């Protein structure tokens, strides 16, 4: 079995629908730019308030992608 070496980058996913949607949007967007995305870790959860209501959710993600050989 080969050893895998990863690099980690930080992104923030955002959604008006909820935390799960924000995570998925962040990963989907990062995957369009980065190759070999293999894992993520939720780093932080926050939101934006508009007129006393939750405007959208923001999720900080650490995204791990495998470095090319």
CSV table of N, CA and C in Angstrom, one decimal:
chain,number,residue,atom,x,y,z
A,1,UNK,N,0.8,-1.2,0.0
A,1,UNK,CA,0.0,0.0,0.0
A,1,UNK,C,0.9,1.2,0.0
A,2,UNK,N,0.6,2.2,-0.8
A,2,UNK,CA,1.3,3.4,-0.9
A,2,UNK,C,1.0,4.4,0.2
A,3,UNK,N,2.0,5.1,0.7
A,3,UNK,CA,1.7,6.2,1.7
A,3,UNK,C,1.1,7.4,0.9
A,4,UNK,N,0.2,8.0,1.6
A,4,UNK,CA,-0.4,9.2,1.0
A,4,UNK,C,0.0,10.4,1.8
A,5,UNK,N,0.4,11.5,1.1
A,5,UNK,CA,0.7,12.8,1.7
A,5,UNK,C,-0.3,13.8,1.3
A,6,UNK,N,-0.8,14.5,2.3
A,6,UNK,CA,-1.9,15.4,2.1
A,6,UNK,C,-1.5,16.9,2.3
A,7,UNK,N,-2.1,17.8,1.7
A,7,UNK,CA,-2.1,19.2,1.9
A,7,UNK,C,-3.4,19.6,2.4
A,8,UNK,N,-3.5,20.6,3.3
A,8,UNK,CA,-4.8,21.0,3.8
A,8,UNK,C,-5.0,22.5,3.5
A,9,UNK,N,-6.2,22.8,3.0
A,9,UNK,CA,-6.5,24.2,2.8
A,9,UNK,C,-7.8,24.5,3.5
A,10,UNK,N,-8.0,25.8,3.8
A,10,UNK,CA,-9.2,26.2,4.5
A,10,UNK,C,-10.2,26.9,3.5
A,11,UNK,N,-11.5,26.6,3.6
A,11,UNK,CA,-12.5,27.3,2.9
A,11,UNK,C,-13.7,27.6,3.8
A,12,UNK,N,-14.5,28.5,3.4
A,12,UNK,CA,-15.8,28.7,4.1
A,12,UNK,C,-16.9,28.5,3.2
A,13,UNK,N,-17.8,27.5,3.5
A,13,UNK,CA,-19.0,27.2,2.7
A,13,UNK,C,-20.1,28.1,3.3
A,14,UNK,N,-21.0,28.5,2.5
A,14,UNK,CA,-22.1,29.4,2.9
A,14,UNK,C,-23.4,28.9,2.3
A,15,UNK,N,-24.5,29.0,3.1
A,15,UNK,CA,-25.8,28.6,2.6
A,15,UNK,C,-26.9,29.3,3.4
A,16,UNK,N,-28.0,29.6,2.7
A,16,UNK,CA,-29.2,30.1,3.4
A,16,UNK,C,-30.0,28.9,3.9
A,17,UNK,N,-29.8,27.7,3.4
A,17,UNK,CA,-30.6,26.5,3.8
A,17,UNK,C,-30.2,25.9,5.1
A,18,UNK,N,-28.9,25.8,5.4
A,18,UNK,CA,-28.5,25.2,6.6
A,18,UNK,C,-27.0,24.8,6.6
A,19,UNK,N,-26.6,24.2,7.7
A,19,UNK,CA,-25.2,23.8,7.9
A,19,UNK,C,-24.8,22.7,6.9
A,20,UNK,N,-25.6,21.7,6.7
A,20,UNK,CA,-25.3,20.6,5.8
A,20,UNK,C,-25.1,21.1,4.4
A,21,UNK,N,-25.9,22.0,4.0
A,21,UNK,CA,-25.8,22.6,2.6
A,21,UNK,C,-24.6,23.4,2.5
A,22,UNK,N,-24.2,24.2,3.5
A,22,UNK,CA,-23.0,25.0,3.5
A,22,UNK,C,-21.8,24.1,3.4
A,23,UNK,N,-21.7,23.0,4.1
A,23,UNK,CA,-20.6,22.0,4.0
A,23,UNK,C,-20.5,21.5,2.6
A,24,UNK,N,-21.6,21.0,2.0
A,24,UNK,CA,-21.6,20.4,0.7
A,24,UNK,C,-21.2,21.4,-0.4
A,25,UNK,N,-21.7,22.7,-0.3
A,25,UNK,CA,-21.3,23.7,-1.2
A,25,UNK,C,-19.8,24.0,-1.1
A,26,UNK,N,-19.3,24.1,0.1
A,26,UNK,CA,-17.8,24.3,0.2
A,26,UNK,C,-17.0,23.2,-0.4
A,27,UNK,N,-17.4,22.0,-0.2
A,27,UNK,CA,-16.6,20.8,-0.7
A,27,UNK,C,-16.8,20.8,-2.2
A,28,UNK,N,-18.0,21.0,-2.7
A,28,UNK,CA,-18.2,20.9,-4.2
A,28,UNK,C,-17.4,22.0,-4.9
A,29,UNK,N,-17.3,23.2,-4.3
A,29,UNK,CA,-16.6,24.3,-4.9
A,29,UNK,C,-15.1,24.0,-4.9
A,30,UNK,N,-14.6,23.6,-3.7
A,30,UNK,CA,-13.1,23.3,-3.6
A,30,UNK,C,-12.7,22.2,-4.6
A,31,UNK,N,-13.6,21.2,-4.8
A,31,UNK,CA,-13.3,20.1,-5.7
A,31,UNK,C,-13.2,20.5,-7.1
A,32,UNK,N,-13.8,21.6,-7.5
A,32,UNK,CA,-13.6,22.1,-8.9
A,32,UNK,C,-12.3,22.7,-9.1
A,33,UNK,N,-11.6,23.1,-8.1
A,33,UNK,CA,-10.2,23.7,-8.2
A,33,UNK,C,-9.1,22.7,-7.8
A,34,UNK,N,-9.4,21.9,-6.8
A,34,UNK,CA,-8.3,21.0,-6.2
A,34,UNK,C,-8.6,19.6,-6.7
A,35,UNK,N,-7.5,18.9,-7.0
A,35,UNK,CA,-7.5,17.5,-7.4
A,35,UNK,C,-7.4,16.6,-6.2
A,36,UNK,N,-7.9,15.4,-6.2
A,36,UNK,CA,-7.7,14.4,-5.2
A,36,UNK,C,-8.2,14.8,-3.8
A,37,UNK,N,-9.3,15.6,-3.7
A,37,UNK,CA,-9.9,15.9,-2.4
A,37,UNK,C,-10.4,14.6,-1.8
A,38,UNK,N,-10.0,14.4,-0.5
A,38,UNK,CA,-10.3,13.1,0.1
A,38,UNK,C,-11.0,13.2,1.5
A,39,UNK,N,-10.9,14.4,2.1
A,39,UNK,CA,-11.5,14.5,3.5
A,39,UNK,C,-11.7,15.9,3.8
A,40,UNK,N,-12.6,16.1,4.8
A,40,UNK,CA,-12.8,17.4,5.4
A,40,UNK,C,-13.0,17.4,6.9
A,41,UNK,N,-12.8,18.5,7.5
A,41,UNK,CA,-13.1,18.6,8.9
A,41,UNK,C,-13.8,20.0,9.1
A,42,UNK,N,-14.8,20.0,9.9
A,42,UNK,CA,-15.6,21.2,10.2
A,42,UNK,C,-14.7,21.9,11.3
A,43,UNK,N,-14.3,23.1,11.0
A,43,UNK,CA,-13.5,23.9,11.8
A,43,UNK,C,-14.2,24.9,12.7
A,44,UNK,N,-15.3,25.5,12.1
A,44,UNK,CA,-16.1,26.4,12.8
A,44,UNK,C,-17.5,26.6,12.1
A,45,UNK,N,-18.4,27.0,12.9
A,45,UNK,CA,-19.8,27.2,12.4
A,45,UNK,C,-20.2,28.6,12.9
A,46,UNK,N,-20.7,29.4,12.0
A,46,UNK,CA,-21.1,30.7,12.4
A,46,UNK,C,-22.2,31.1,11.4
A,47,UNK,N,-22.8,32.3,11.6
A,47,UNK,CA,-23.9,32.7,10.7
A,47,UNK,C,-23.9,34.2,10.6
A,48,UNK,N,-24.7,34.6,9.6
A,48,UNK,CA,-24.9,36.0,9.4
A,48,UNK,C,-26.4,36.4,9.7
A,49,UNK,N,-26.6,37.4,10.5
A,49,UNK,CA,-27.9,37.8,10.9
A,49,UNK,C,-28.4,39.0,10.1
A,50,UNK,N,-29.6,38.9,9.6
A,50,UNK,CA,-30.2,39.9,8.8
A,50,UNK,C,-31.6,40.2,9.4
A,51,UNK,N,-31.8,41.4,9.8
A,51,UNK,CA,-33.1,41.9,10.4
A,51,UNK,C,-33.5,40.9,11.5
A,52,UNK,N,-32.6,40.5,12.4
A,52,UNK,CA,-33.0,39.7,13.5
A,52,UNK,C,-33.2,38.2,13.2
A,53,UNK,N,-33.0,37.8,12.0
A,53,UNK,CA,-33.2,36.4,11.5
A,53,UNK,C,-31.8,35.9,11.0
A,54,UNK,N,-31.7,34.6,11.0
A,54,UNK,CA,-30.6,34.0,10.4
A,54,UNK,C,-30.6,34.2,8.9
A,55,UNK,N,-29.6,34.9,8.3
A,55,UNK,CA,-29.6,35.2,6.9
A,55,UNK,C,-28.9,34.1,6.1
A,56,UNK,N,-27.8,33.6,6.6
A,56,UNK,CA,-27.2,32.4,6.1
A,56,UNK,C,-26.2,31.8,7.1
A,57,UNK,N,-25.9,30.6,6.9
A,57,UNK,CA,-24.9,29.8,7.7
A,57,UNK,C,-23.6,29.8,7.0
A,58,UNK,N,-22.5,29.9,7.8
A,58,UNK,CA,-21.2,29.8,7.3
A,58,UNK,C,-20.4,28.7,8.1
A,59,UNK,N,-19.8,27.8,7.3
A,59,UNK,CA,-19.1,26.7,7.9
A,59,UNK,C,-17.6,26.8,7.5
A,60,UNK,N,-16.7,26.9,8.4
A,60,UNK,CA,-15.3,26.8,8.1
A,60,UNK,C,-14.9,25.4,8.0
A,61,UNK,N,-14.2,25.1,6.9
A,61,UNK,CA,-13.8,23.7,6.6
A,61,UNK,C,-12.3,23.6,6.4
A,62,UNK,N,-11.7,22.6,6.9
A,62,UNK,CA,-10.3,22.2,6.5
A,62,UNK,C,-10.5,21.1,5.5
A,63,UNK,N,-10.0,21.2,4.3
A,63,UNK,CA,-10.1,20.2,3.2
A,63,UNK,C,-8.8,19.6,2.9
A,64,UNK,N,-8.7,18.3,3.0
A,64,UNK,CA,-7.5,17.6,2.7
A,64,UNK,C,-7.5,17.0,1.3
A,65,UNK,N,-6.4,17.3,0.6
A,65,UNK,CA,-6.3,16.7,-0.8
A,65,UNK,C,-4.9,16.1,-0.9
A,66,UNK,N,-4.9,15.0,-1.6
A,66,UNK,CA,-3.7,14.2,-1.8
A,66,UNK,C,-2.7,14.9,-2.8
A,67,UNK,N,-1.5,15.0,-2.4
A,67,UNK,CA,-0.5,15.6,-3.3
A,67,UNK,C,-0.1,14.6,-4.4
A,68,UNK,N,0.1,15.1,-5.6
A,68,UNK,CA,0.5,14.3,-6.8
A,68,UNK,C,1.8,13.6,-6.5
A,69,UNK,N,2.0,12.4,-7.0
A,69,UNK,CA,3.2,11.6,-6.9
A,69,UNK,C,4.3,12.3,-7.6
